[in-house]
Short mmCIF file of C-alpha atoms in Angstrom, two decimals:
data_model
loop_
_atom_site.label_atom_id
_atom_site.label_comp_id
_atom_site.label_asym_id
_atom_site.label_seq_id
_atom_site.Cartn_x
_atom_site.Cartn_y
_atom_site.Cartn_z
CA MET A 1 -67.69 -23.49 90.25
CA SER A 2 -68.94 -24.48 86.89
CA ALA A 3 -68.59 -22.42 83.37
CA ILE A 4 -71.08 -23.73 80.34
CA ALA A 5 -68.83 -23.33 77.58
CA ALA A 6 -70.32 -22.98 74.09
CA HIS A 7 -70.17 -26.41 71.90
CA MET A 8 -69.18 -24.43 68.67
CA ALA A 9 -68.75 -21.93 67.16
CA GLY A 10 -71.89 -19.77 65.88
CA ILE A 11 -73.52 -16.37 66.64
CA VAL A 12 -75.51 -15.62 70.43
CA ILE A 13 -79.20 -15.04 69.23
CA ARG A 14 -80.47 -14.96 72.47
CA ILE A 15 -79.70 -15.06 76.62
CA ASN A 16 -82.31 -16.86 78.57
CA VAL A 17 -80.70 -16.31 81.95
CA GLN A 18 -79.31 -12.78 84.40
CA VAL A 19 -77.13 -12.90 86.71
CA GLY A 20 -78.39 -14.20 90.10
CA ASP A 21 -81.09 -16.67 88.43
CA ALA A 22 -80.79 -20.33 89.65
CA VAL A 23 -80.73 -22.99 86.89
CA GLN A 24 -81.75 -26.71 86.72
CA PRO A 25 -79.31 -28.96 84.67
CA GLY A 26 -80.94 -28.91 81.34
CA GLN A 27 -82.38 -25.90 81.52
CA ASP A 28 -81.24 -23.90 77.91
CA VAL A 29 -79.10 -20.57 78.97
CA VAL A 30 -78.15 -19.14 75.92
CA VAL A 31 -79.37 -20.11 72.14
CA LEU A 32 -76.37 -20.16 69.11
CA GLU A 33 -77.04 -19.92 65.30
CA SER A 34 -74.60 -21.36 63.32
CA MET A 35 -75.43 -22.27 59.21
CA LYS A 36 -78.94 -21.47 59.36
CA MET A 37 -79.10 -23.71 62.58
CA GLU A 38 -80.53 -22.69 66.33
CA ILE A 39 -78.76 -24.70 69.32
CA PRO A 40 -79.51 -24.45 72.74
CA VAL A 41 -76.52 -24.68 75.29
CA GLN A 42 -77.61 -26.20 78.35
CA ALA A 43 -76.59 -26.11 82.09
CA GLU A 44 -75.27 -29.38 83.41
CA ALA A 45 -75.51 -29.05 86.84
CA ALA A 46 -77.49 -27.09 88.70
CA GLY A 47 -76.57 -23.36 90.10
CA THR A 48 -76.49 -19.69 90.14
CA VAL A 49 -75.69 -17.26 87.50
CA ARG A 50 -72.38 -15.28 88.60
CA ALA A 51 -71.71 -13.83 85.32
CA VAL A 52 -72.86 -13.80 81.80
CA ASN A 53 -69.83 -13.06 79.30
CA VAL A 54 -71.94 -12.57 76.01
CA LYS A 55 -73.99 -10.46 74.90
CA GLU A 56 -76.59 -10.83 71.85
CA GLY A 57 -75.04 -10.55 68.48
CA ASP A 58 -72.16 -11.90 69.96
CA PHE A 59 -69.92 -14.09 67.79
CA VAL A 60 -68.59 -17.02 70.04
CA ASN A 61 -65.91 -20.19 69.02
CA GLU A 62 -65.86 -23.42 70.01
CA GLY A 63 -65.60 -23.64 73.58
CA ASP A 64 -65.74 -19.59 75.01
CA ILE A 65 -67.32 -19.66 78.52
CA LEU A 66 -70.85 -18.24 77.81
CA VAL A 67 -71.74 -18.09 81.82
CA GLU A 68 -71.21 -18.73 84.92
CA LEU A 69 -72.59 -20.26 88.04
CA GLU A 70 -72.06 -21.12 91.18
CA GLY A 71 -73.48 -22.76 94.20
CA MET B 1 -83.92 -14.06 21.99
CA ILE B 2 -80.15 -15.73 23.10
CA ILE B 3 -79.33 -15.23 26.73
CA ARG B 4 -75.81 -12.46 26.95
CA LYS B 5 -75.23 -11.90 30.29
CA VAL B 6 -75.97 -13.87 33.40
CA LEU B 7 -76.46 -12.78 36.46
CA VAL B 8 -75.86 -15.64 39.23
CA ALA B 9 -78.31 -14.81 42.48
CA ASN B 10 -76.14 -17.27 44.97
CA ARG B 11 -72.79 -17.66 46.24
CA GLY B 12 -70.24 -20.86 46.63
CA GLU B 13 -69.84 -24.00 45.12
CA ILE B 14 -73.04 -23.58 43.01
CA ALA B 15 -72.57 -20.07 42.02
CA ARG B 16 -69.48 -21.31 40.80
CA ARG B 17 -70.44 -24.55 39.05
CA ILE B 18 -72.97 -22.20 36.96
CA LEU B 19 -70.47 -19.21 35.97
CA ARG B 20 -68.46 -22.83 34.24
CA THR B 21 -71.43 -23.07 32.18
CA CYS B 22 -71.37 -19.48 30.98
CA ARG B 23 -67.99 -19.62 30.09
CA ALA B 24 -68.25 -22.34 28.64
CA ARG B 25 -70.94 -20.71 26.12
CA GLY B 26 -69.31 -17.94 25.83
CA VAL B 27 -72.15 -15.88 27.60
CA ALA B 28 -71.02 -13.06 29.67
CA THR B 29 -71.25 -13.54 33.78
CA VAL B 30 -72.19 -11.03 37.03
CA ALA B 31 -71.46 -12.41 40.78
CA VAL B 32 -73.06 -10.40 43.60
CA TYR B 33 -71.91 -11.24 47.13
CA SER B 34 -71.95 -10.52 50.40
CA GLU B 35 -69.31 -9.01 52.47
CA ALA B 36 -68.43 -11.97 54.29
CA ASP B 37 -67.56 -13.86 51.08
CA ALA B 38 -65.42 -11.19 49.47
CA GLY B 39 -62.25 -12.95 48.06
CA TRP B 40 -64.02 -16.48 46.91
CA PRO B 41 -63.50 -17.99 43.84
CA PHE B 42 -66.78 -17.60 42.42
CA VAL B 43 -66.50 -13.61 43.10
CA ARG B 44 -62.75 -13.73 41.71
CA GLU B 45 -64.13 -16.15 38.48
CA ALA B 46 -67.13 -13.62 37.77
CA ASP B 47 -66.51 -11.39 34.67
CA GLU B 48 -67.90 -8.93 36.92
CA ALA B 49 -68.68 -8.99 40.90
CA VAL B 50 -70.78 -6.41 42.50
CA LEU B 51 -71.05 -6.61 46.23
CA VAL B 52 -74.85 -7.13 47.30
CA GLY B 53 -75.06 -6.20 50.88
CA PRO B 54 -73.44 -7.10 54.57
CA PRO B 55 -73.37 -10.95 55.33
CA PRO B 56 -76.99 -11.91 57.02
CA VAL B 57 -79.36 -13.23 54.39
CA ALA B 58 -82.38 -10.89 54.44
CA GLN B 59 -79.64 -7.91 53.08
CA SER B 60 -77.77 -10.18 51.08
CA TYR B 61 -78.73 -13.04 49.15
CA LEU B 62 -82.50 -12.48 49.71
CA ASN B 63 -82.09 -9.00 48.63
CA ILE B 64 -84.92 -9.38 45.44
CA GLU B 65 -85.36 -5.30 45.02
CA LYS B 66 -80.85 -5.06 45.28
CA ILE B 67 -80.08 -7.98 43.17
CA VAL B 68 -83.11 -7.38 40.60
CA SER B 69 -81.05 -3.30 40.62
CA ILE B 70 -77.93 -4.55 39.77
CA ALA B 71 -78.46 -7.10 37.06
CA LYS B 72 -80.55 -3.77 34.93
CA GLU B 73 -77.05 -1.49 36.33
CA THR B 74 -74.61 -4.02 35.07
CA GLY B 75 -76.94 -5.00 32.11
CA ALA B 76 -77.42 -8.80 31.97
CA ASP B 77 -80.61 -10.14 30.40
CA ALA B 78 -81.16 -12.81 32.69
CA ILE B 79 -80.53 -14.24 36.27
CA HIS B 80 -79.98 -17.79 37.51
CA PRO B 81 -80.89 -18.36 41.12
CA GLY B 82 -79.04 -21.30 41.62
CA TYR B 83 -80.89 -23.45 44.69
CA GLY B 84 -81.74 -22.35 48.12
CA PHE B 85 -82.25 -18.65 48.71
CA LEU B 86 -84.37 -16.91 45.38
CA SER B 87 -84.77 -20.03 43.91
CA GLU B 88 -88.44 -20.95 44.79
CA ASN B 89 -89.48 -17.20 45.50
CA PRO B 90 -92.37 -16.33 43.35
CA THR B 91 -92.28 -12.09 43.81
CA PHE B 92 -88.99 -12.64 42.66
CA ALA B 93 -89.18 -14.00 39.97
CA ARG B 94 -92.14 -12.63 39.05
CA ARG B 95 -90.15 -8.79 40.22
CA CYS B 96 -87.54 -10.45 37.32
CA ARG B 97 -90.16 -10.54 34.84
CA GLU B 98 -91.33 -7.34 35.14
CA GLU B 99 -88.39 -5.47 34.95
CA GLY B 100 -87.85 -7.37 31.60
CA LEU B 101 -85.33 -9.90 33.30
CA VAL B 102 -85.08 -13.42 32.35
CA PHE B 103 -85.82 -16.11 35.50
CA ILE B 104 -84.27 -18.90 34.78
CA GLY B 105 -86.78 -21.69 36.03
CA PRO B 106 -90.27 -22.35 35.52
CA ASP B 107 -92.95 -19.73 35.37
CA PRO B 108 -93.83 -17.87 39.18
CA ASN B 109 -97.17 -19.41 39.46
CA VAL B 110 -96.05 -22.05 38.61
CA ILE B 111 -93.71 -22.18 41.47
CA ALA B 112 -96.07 -20.68 43.86
CA ALA B 113 -98.35 -23.60 43.22
CA MET B 114 -95.92 -26.47 43.69
CA GLY B 115 -94.28 -24.33 47.04
CA ASP B 116 -98.09 -24.45 48.75
CA LYS B 117 -97.66 -28.17 49.82
CA VAL B 118 -101.66 -28.97 50.21
CA ASN B 119 -102.10 -27.43 47.01
CA ALA B 120 -99.24 -29.84 45.23
CA ARG B 121 -100.82 -32.94 47.06
CA ARG B 122 -104.45 -32.37 45.95
CA GLN B 123 -103.14 -30.86 42.46
CA MET B 124 -100.91 -34.56 41.66
CA GLN B 125 -104.08 -36.34 43.49
CA GLN B 126 -106.06 -35.40 40.51
CA ALA B 127 -103.45 -35.91 37.66
CA GLY B 128 -104.10 -39.42 39.22
CA VAL B 129 -99.80 -39.59 40.33
CA PRO B 130 -99.99 -41.13 44.03
CA VAL B 131 -99.66 -39.73 47.34
CA VAL B 132 -99.49 -40.62 51.01
CA PRO B 133 -103.09 -42.09 51.93
CA GLY B 134 -105.00 -40.84 54.27
CA THR B 135 -107.73 -38.87 55.93
CA ASP B 136 -108.86 -35.26 54.33
CA ALA B 137 -110.23 -34.00 57.04
CA PRO B 138 -110.54 -34.87 60.94
CA LEU B 139 -111.89 -38.57 62.63
CA PRO B 140 -114.95 -37.71 64.28
CA SER B 141 -114.97 -41.09 66.13
CA VAL B 142 -112.38 -44.16 67.41
CA GLU B 143 -115.16 -46.05 64.89
CA ALA B 144 -114.34 -43.64 61.17
CA ALA B 145 -110.76 -44.12 62.75
CA LEU B 146 -111.22 -47.67 62.55
CA GLU B 147 -113.01 -46.94 59.01
CA ALA B 148 -111.25 -45.21 58.00
CA ALA B 149 -107.22 -47.57 58.52
CA ALA B 150 -109.28 -50.21 57.21
CA ALA B 151 -109.06 -48.34 53.62
CA ILE B 152 -105.45 -46.97 54.03
CA GLY B 153 -104.19 -49.90 55.28
CA TYR B 154 -102.08 -51.24 58.45
CA PRO B 155 -99.75 -50.02 59.39
CA VAL B 156 -101.25 -46.50 59.62
CA MET B 157 -99.93 -43.61 61.29
CA LEU B 158 -101.78 -41.00 64.24
CA LYS B 159 -101.51 -37.41 63.84
CA ALA B 160 -102.77 -34.52 65.52
CA SER B 161 -103.75 -31.88 63.27
CA ALA B 162 -102.09 -29.12 64.89
CA GLY B 163 -99.05 -30.88 65.35
CA GLY B 164 -95.68 -30.59 64.40
CA GLY B 165 -91.97 -32.35 65.00
CA GLY B 166 -92.92 -35.27 65.83
CA ILE B 167 -95.29 -34.83 68.90
CA GLY B 168 -98.73 -36.18 68.89
CA MET B 169 -98.09 -38.43 66.33
CA GLN B 170 -98.16 -42.26 66.96
CA VAL B 171 -97.57 -45.57 64.77
CA CYS B 172 -100.68 -48.43 64.75
CA ARG B 173 -99.95 -51.34 63.66
CA THR B 174 -103.25 -52.77 64.18
CA PRO B 175 -107.00 -52.21 65.13
CA GLU B 176 -106.76 -52.74 68.48
CA GLU B 177 -103.29 -50.68 68.70
CA LEU B 178 -105.56 -47.77 67.26
CA LYS B 179 -108.99 -48.33 69.72
CA ALA B 180 -105.67 -47.69 72.72
CA ALA B 181 -104.12 -44.53 70.78
CA TYR B 182 -107.13 -43.53 70.10
CA GLY B 183 -108.28 -41.91 73.34
CA THR B 184 -104.61 -40.86 74.66
CA ALA B 185 -103.70 -39.03 71.70
CA ALA B 186 -106.92 -36.72 71.10
CA ALA B 187 -106.56 -35.95 74.84
CA ARG B 188 -102.62 -35.39 74.60
CA ALA B 189 -103.55 -33.54 71.50
CA ARG B 190 -106.06 -31.15 73.17
CA ALA B 191 -103.65 -30.54 76.18
CA TYR B 192 -100.41 -29.68 74.08
CA PHE B 193 -102.50 -27.75 70.54
CA GLY B 194 -105.69 -27.05 72.24
CA SER B 195 -107.37 -28.98 69.89
CA GLY B 196 -107.89 -32.87 69.71
CA ASP B 197 -108.38 -32.74 66.26
CA LEU B 198 -106.99 -35.97 64.72
CA PHE B 199 -106.47 -37.84 61.07
CA LEU B 200 -104.42 -40.73 60.46
CA GLU B 201 -101.56 -41.23 56.80
CA LYS B 202 -100.57 -44.30 55.30
CA TYR B 203 -97.25 -45.12 57.70
CA ILE B 204 -94.52 -45.81 55.59
CA ASP B 205 -92.18 -49.29 57.34
CA GLU B 206 -88.42 -48.46 55.92
CA PRO B 207 -88.90 -45.42 53.32
CA ARG B 208 -86.50 -44.78 50.96
CA HIS B 209 -85.96 -40.90 48.90
CA ILE B 210 -86.14 -41.21 45.65
CA GLU B 211 -86.43 -37.94 43.09
CA VAL B 212 -86.97 -38.04 39.41
CA GLN B 213 -85.10 -35.03 37.91
CA ILE B 214 -87.11 -34.02 35.26
CA LEU B 215 -86.84 -31.29 31.42
CA ALA B 216 -89.56 -29.70 30.17
CA ASP B 217 -88.83 -26.89 27.66
CA ALA B 218 -91.70 -24.52 26.47
CA GLN B 219 -93.05 -26.62 23.12
CA GLY B 220 -94.54 -28.54 25.88
CA ASN B 221 -91.85 -31.83 25.92
CA VAL B 222 -91.55 -32.85 29.15
CA VAL B 223 -88.45 -36.06 30.14
CA HIS B 224 -87.37 -37.26 32.92
CA LEU B 225 -83.81 -38.16 32.93
CA PHE B 226 -84.02 -40.68 35.23
CA GLU B 227 -83.82 -41.27 39.70
CA ARG B 228 -81.33 -40.33 42.25
CA ASP B 229 -81.65 -41.78 45.86
CA CYS B 230 -81.83 -39.54 48.12
CA SER B 231 -82.34 -41.69 51.20
CA VAL B 232 -79.25 -41.10 53.51
CA GLN B 233 -79.94 -37.94 55.27
CA ARG B 234 -79.33 -36.38 58.41
CA ARG B 235 -82.08 -33.68 59.86
CA HIS B 236 -83.83 -34.02 57.42
CA GLN B 237 -80.65 -33.71 54.96
CA LYS B 238 -79.34 -35.54 51.87
CA VAL B 239 -75.97 -36.49 52.55
CA ILE B 240 -75.00 -38.98 49.77
CA GLU B 241 -77.13 -39.21 46.42
CA GLU B 242 -76.77 -42.14 43.45
CA THR B 243 -78.12 -42.93 40.68
CA PRO B 244 -79.33 -45.72 39.91
CA SER B 245 -80.75 -46.33 43.14
CA PRO B 246 -80.09 -50.04 44.52
CA PHE B 247 -83.03 -50.39 45.42
CA LEU B 248 -85.28 -49.63 43.00
CA THR B 249 -86.47 -53.02 40.50
CA GLU B 250 -86.71 -52.45 36.36
CA GLU B 251 -90.52 -52.16 36.76
CA ALA B 252 -90.73 -49.46 39.83
CA ARG B 253 -88.09 -47.32 37.83
CA GLN B 254 -90.21 -47.05 34.73
CA ALA B 255 -93.44 -46.11 36.65
CA ILE B 256 -92.13 -43.92 39.48
CA CYS B 257 -90.19 -41.61 36.20
CA ALA B 258 -93.42 -41.67 34.11
CA ALA B 259 -95.17 -40.51 37.32
CA ALA B 260 -92.59 -37.24 37.45
CA VAL B 261 -93.27 -36.86 33.62
CA THR B 262 -97.24 -37.18 34.65
CA ALA B 263 -96.80 -34.24 37.45
CA ALA B 264 -94.46 -32.09 35.52
CA LYS B 265 -96.70 -32.25 32.82
CA ALA B 266 -100.34 -31.99 35.13
CA VAL B 267 -98.59 -28.00 35.97
CA GLY B 268 -97.10 -27.04 32.63
CA TYR B 269 -93.71 -26.91 33.95
CA VAL B 270 -91.20 -25.19 31.98
CA GLY B 271 -87.17 -25.66 32.80
CA ALA B 272 -85.97 -28.14 34.80
CA GLY B 273 -87.52 -29.47 38.06
CA THR B 274 -87.72 -32.56 40.19
CA VAL B 275 -90.14 -34.60 41.63
CA GLU B 276 -89.98 -36.23 45.16
CA PHE B 277 -91.82 -39.20 46.22
CA ILE B 278 -91.01 -41.94 49.20
CA VAL B 279 -90.78 -45.56 48.31
CA ASP B 280 -91.82 -48.22 50.38
CA ALA B 281 -90.09 -51.83 51.59
CA ASP B 282 -92.76 -52.79 48.53
CA GLN B 283 -92.09 -50.55 45.83
CA ASN B 284 -95.11 -48.40 46.58
CA PHE B 285 -94.17 -44.87 45.15
CA TYR B 286 -96.18 -42.12 46.97
CA PHE B 287 -95.46 -38.30 46.23
CA LEU B 288 -93.65 -35.60 48.24
CA GLU B 289 -93.14 -32.17 46.73
CA MET B 290 -92.22 -31.06 43.37
CA ASN B 291 -88.66 -28.80 43.61
CA THR B 292 -88.87 -26.25 41.10
CA ARG B 293 -84.97 -25.22 40.89
CA LEU B 294 -81.80 -26.92 40.05
CA GLN B 295 -81.01 -29.62 43.00
CA VAL B 296 -77.42 -30.18 45.04
CA GLU B 297 -77.36 -33.25 43.18
CA HIS B 298 -77.79 -32.43 39.69
CA PRO B 299 -74.75 -33.71 38.96
CA ILE B 300 -74.68 -36.94 39.19
CA THR B 301 -77.57 -37.56 36.90
CA GLU B 302 -75.06 -35.21 34.34
CA GLU B 303 -72.67 -37.71 34.97
CA THR B 304 -74.86 -40.56 34.17
CA LEU B 305 -75.93 -39.38 31.52
CA GLY B 306 -72.60 -37.05 29.71
CA LEU B 307 -74.98 -34.01 29.82
CA ASP B 308 -74.62 -30.76 31.29
CA LEU B 309 -78.07 -28.99 32.92
CA VAL B 310 -77.18 -25.91 33.24
CA ALA B 311 -76.75 -25.36 29.67
CA LEU B 312 -79.94 -26.98 29.49
CA GLN B 313 -82.43 -24.73 31.41
CA LEU B 314 -80.19 -22.21 29.40
CA ASP B 315 -81.03 -23.44 26.08
CA ILE B 316 -84.11 -23.66 27.44
CA ALA B 317 -84.83 -20.28 28.98
CA GLU B 318 -84.29 -19.22 25.52
CA GLY B 319 -87.37 -21.13 23.99
CA LYS B 320 -85.50 -24.10 22.70
CA PRO B 321 -86.76 -27.23 22.11
CA LEU B 322 -85.35 -30.10 23.78
CA PRO B 323 -82.53 -31.05 21.82
CA PHE B 324 -83.62 -34.87 22.14
CA THR B 325 -86.26 -37.81 22.95
CA GLN B 326 -87.24 -39.50 26.00
CA GLU B 327 -85.35 -42.96 23.65
CA ASP B 328 -82.22 -40.41 23.00
CA VAL B 329 -82.17 -40.25 27.03
CA THR B 330 -82.39 -43.56 27.99
CA ALA B 331 -79.43 -44.38 25.00
CA ARG B 332 -77.39 -42.46 26.72
CA ARG B 333 -77.26 -43.68 30.93
CA LYS B 334 -74.14 -45.42 31.45
CA GLY B 335 -72.49 -46.52 34.71
CA HIS B 336 -73.69 -45.45 38.38
CA ALA B 337 -72.25 -42.38 39.93
CA ILE B 338 -72.51 -40.90 43.91
CA GLU B 339 -72.32 -37.42 45.69
CA CYS B 340 -70.90 -37.07 48.68
CA ARG B 341 -71.64 -33.16 50.50
CA VAL B 342 -68.72 -32.34 52.31
CA TYR B 343 -70.00 -29.96 55.04
CA ALA B 344 -68.01 -27.89 57.62
CA GLU B 345 -69.51 -30.31 60.85
CA ASP B 346 -68.47 -31.88 63.48
CA PRO B 347 -68.28 -35.10 61.81
CA VAL B 348 -70.12 -36.97 65.01
CA THR B 349 -72.59 -34.47 66.72
CA PHE B 350 -72.97 -33.06 62.79
CA LEU B 351 -73.43 -29.19 64.61
CA PRO B 352 -71.75 -26.76 62.20
CA ALA B 353 -67.70 -25.90 62.53
CA PRO B 354 -67.13 -22.58 60.99
CA GLY B 355 -63.68 -21.27 61.31
CA ARG B 356 -60.90 -20.61 58.70
CA ILE B 357 -59.51 -23.45 56.21
CA VAL B 358 -55.56 -23.69 56.95
CA ALA B 359 -55.12 -26.34 54.05
CA TYR B 360 -57.57 -27.46 51.28
CA GLU B 361 -56.55 -30.03 48.46
CA PRO B 362 -59.41 -31.74 46.67
CA PRO B 363 -58.86 -35.33 44.94
CA GLY B 364 -58.67 -36.10 41.14
CA GLY B 365 -58.89 -38.79 38.64
CA ALA B 366 -60.95 -40.42 36.13
CA GLY B 367 -64.03 -40.47 37.38
CA VAL B 368 -63.52 -37.96 39.98
CA ARG B 369 -65.57 -34.47 39.98
CA ILE B 370 -65.46 -31.65 42.43
CA ASP B 371 -68.12 -29.22 42.50
CA ASP B 372 -66.54 -26.95 45.24
CA GLY B 373 -66.46 -22.59 46.46
CA VAL B 374 -63.79 -22.91 48.86
CA ALA B 375 -60.08 -22.63 49.21
CA ALA B 376 -56.86 -22.17 51.61
CA GLY B 377 -57.00 -19.34 53.21
CA LEU B 378 -60.58 -18.50 53.31
CA THR B 379 -63.15 -18.59 56.41
CA VAL B 380 -66.34 -20.49 56.61
CA THR B 381 -68.28 -17.89 57.76
CA PRO B 382 -72.20 -19.05 60.53
CA TYR B 383 -73.79 -17.21 58.25
CA TYR B 384 -75.16 -19.78 55.55
CA ASP B 385 -75.40 -23.36 54.61
CA PRO B 386 -72.65 -25.82 55.69
CA MET B 387 -71.78 -27.46 52.53
CA ILE B 388 -67.90 -26.59 51.16
CA ALA B 389 -67.86 -29.22 48.61
CA LYS B 390 -69.22 -32.10 46.57
CA LEU B 391 -67.29 -35.04 45.70
CA ILE B 392 -69.41 -36.84 42.77
CA VAL B 393 -67.67 -40.06 41.67
CA SER B 394 -68.57 -42.34 38.00
CA ALA B 395 -67.84 -45.55 37.32
CA SER B 396 -69.22 -48.28 35.47
CA THR B 397 -70.51 -50.20 38.22
CA ARG B 398 -72.08 -49.46 41.80
CA GLU B 399 -68.87 -51.20 42.92
CA GLU B 400 -66.39 -49.31 41.38
CA ALA B 401 -68.01 -46.28 41.75
CA LEU B 402 -67.64 -46.99 45.54
CA ALA B 403 -64.24 -47.87 45.90
CA ARG B 404 -63.29 -44.78 43.56
CA CYS B 405 -65.27 -42.45 46.46
CA ARG B 406 -63.67 -44.35 49.35
CA ALA B 407 -59.95 -43.72 47.54
CA ALA B 408 -60.90 -39.79 46.93
CA LEU B 409 -62.56 -39.28 50.18
CA ALA B 410 -59.48 -40.87 51.74
CA ALA B 411 -57.01 -38.34 49.63
CA TYR B 412 -59.49 -35.24 50.50
CA ARG B 413 -57.68 -32.66 52.55
CA ILE B 414 -58.99 -30.56 54.73
CA GLU B 415 -57.38 -28.94 57.19
CA GLY B 416 -58.40 -26.15 60.25
CA ILE B 417 -62.17 -26.75 60.31
CA LYS B 418 -64.05 -29.54 61.21
CA HIS B 419 -65.90 -31.85 58.50
CA ASN B 420 -67.69 -34.69 57.98
CA ILE B 421 -65.17 -36.98 55.56
CA PRO B 422 -64.91 -39.03 58.18
CA PHE B 423 -68.63 -39.51 58.45
CA LEU B 424 -69.03 -40.00 54.97
CA GLN B 425 -66.32 -43.00 55.26
CA ARG B 426 -68.76 -44.62 57.33
CA VAL B 427 -71.83 -44.81 55.53
CA LEU B 428 -69.65 -45.97 52.68
CA ASP B 429 -68.00 -48.64 54.80
CA CYS B 430 -70.83 -50.16 56.33
CA GLU B 431 -73.63 -53.26 55.25
CA ALA B 432 -76.47 -51.97 54.54
CA PHE B 433 -74.52 -49.52 51.96
CA VAL B 434 -72.68 -51.69 50.67
CA GLN B 435 -75.35 -54.01 49.88
CA GLY B 436 -77.54 -50.78 48.70
CA ARG B 437 -80.08 -52.17 51.51
CA TYR B 438 -80.46 -48.60 52.82
CA THR B 439 -83.73 -46.82 54.24
CA THR B 440 -83.93 -42.76 55.47
CA HIS B 441 -83.45 -44.03 59.02
CA LEU B 442 -80.01 -45.15 58.31
CA VAL B 443 -78.01 -42.48 59.65
CA GLN B 444 -79.84 -42.81 63.27
CA GLU B 445 -79.34 -46.13 63.35
CA LEU B 446 -75.38 -45.16 62.41
CA GLN B 447 -74.57 -42.57 64.74
CA PRO B 448 -77.65 -42.01 67.27
CA GLN B 449 -75.38 -39.65 69.31
CA GLU B 450 -76.50 -36.69 67.16
CA GLN B 451 -77.01 -33.28 68.73
CA LYS B 452 -80.41 -33.06 70.45
CA GLY B 453 -82.83 -30.30 70.64
CA ALA B 454 -81.06 -28.76 67.23
CA ARG B 455 -83.81 -27.20 64.64
CA GLN B 456 -83.47 -25.46 61.69
CA PRO B 457 -85.90 -22.38 62.23
#
């Protein structure tokens, strides 16, 4: 199991995956916005989405787990 | 007319900066603030403060009708837009005028004309201000491209008309390279953008970003307040600025400043404005754009000339003629000034870093000016620009200014959030900056690990 964490504090503006989706390394899974910038958060490893812990509009802190993968 | 009450349609450090000048003139002030900015220094320091809306900018600092109605309700007779937000919005400037409010800035038509980059380029070309040489229409063939490149001079940049974000751009240094690149570039442009149209532009090898401050009154007098070198940039945003430019020769300085005055006169400019140029390794300069507002880095001009640009903006808005000639300005100029922008961001990846400021102690002393908007205990939110403060140092020479700047950065204490002071220190210590031989590529060369994929929408 691996987890995809926010690398900065910001607001979740887009979620590109759902539970059950297969993701590839480098794929943008969530897009965060902070201070006039949009920053994609990418999967580091391949896997299947087990959980999405945030919804659009949520405020997240650096290090918060956004998406959990298995496989 | 006399301006008695100013509404400041902005936030943070620049709102505070404008309030300070108003207070010194005995002008009453109104601040507008979003829910995210309640309790910030600029809100406390205004004579009156009115909540404008929720945090998102569309509902607060960009809400034209709400801001105009607050100005009417509070009896303000003028609005200062600062920079960013509504400062270059012709609709806002027009609405102010319709409501009988003085918009502190140029005519709405001038804002609109300079906001349209294609039109601005054409107007400057007609006025005899140099623009980056290039082809205006799509190239019909490789032969036409070779002919155009010979006229422009190598190196050239081959660009897809429909391109953007660096995709479909290729530098060609010889006719052979251009010939080889043409076919693949056209095919790639067709595949990516659905159009194979290409055009050529002169490629500036070692670009510097140098801008000239101008001031123009309603009587038609225009002066320049010399240049600012703004070549230290990350993500096309300025980080450190200085004046005089360590790169320009005296001859080039006179020419670029004269071109800025020509540009301002050509568009009938009134107020404070800035003409931005890209300058190549041989000191050739080309018009980039005109900023029709107060610039973030205006304090370095103020420090080397002993002027208050906001006060001059108010004077011009009141219809007063400029109080000095070009010779007077030149005689006032002394010393060197450097500005460092303090951003709430990671000093390595440049990723935004909002959060609560636990401790905040800015430096002080001779030649050290802090224009900031924050205080200990406040939370820097993700809704607005990451810039929280500007450190401006001045001294009689560049060397002294650098030393003073290093000492001030070392003494600057900000805790609780990540900030870019370690990065600013790296720039000030690097060989290229110390020697004044840096280009807009400096940050990339110094710190290639900048976050990829980040973009400003």
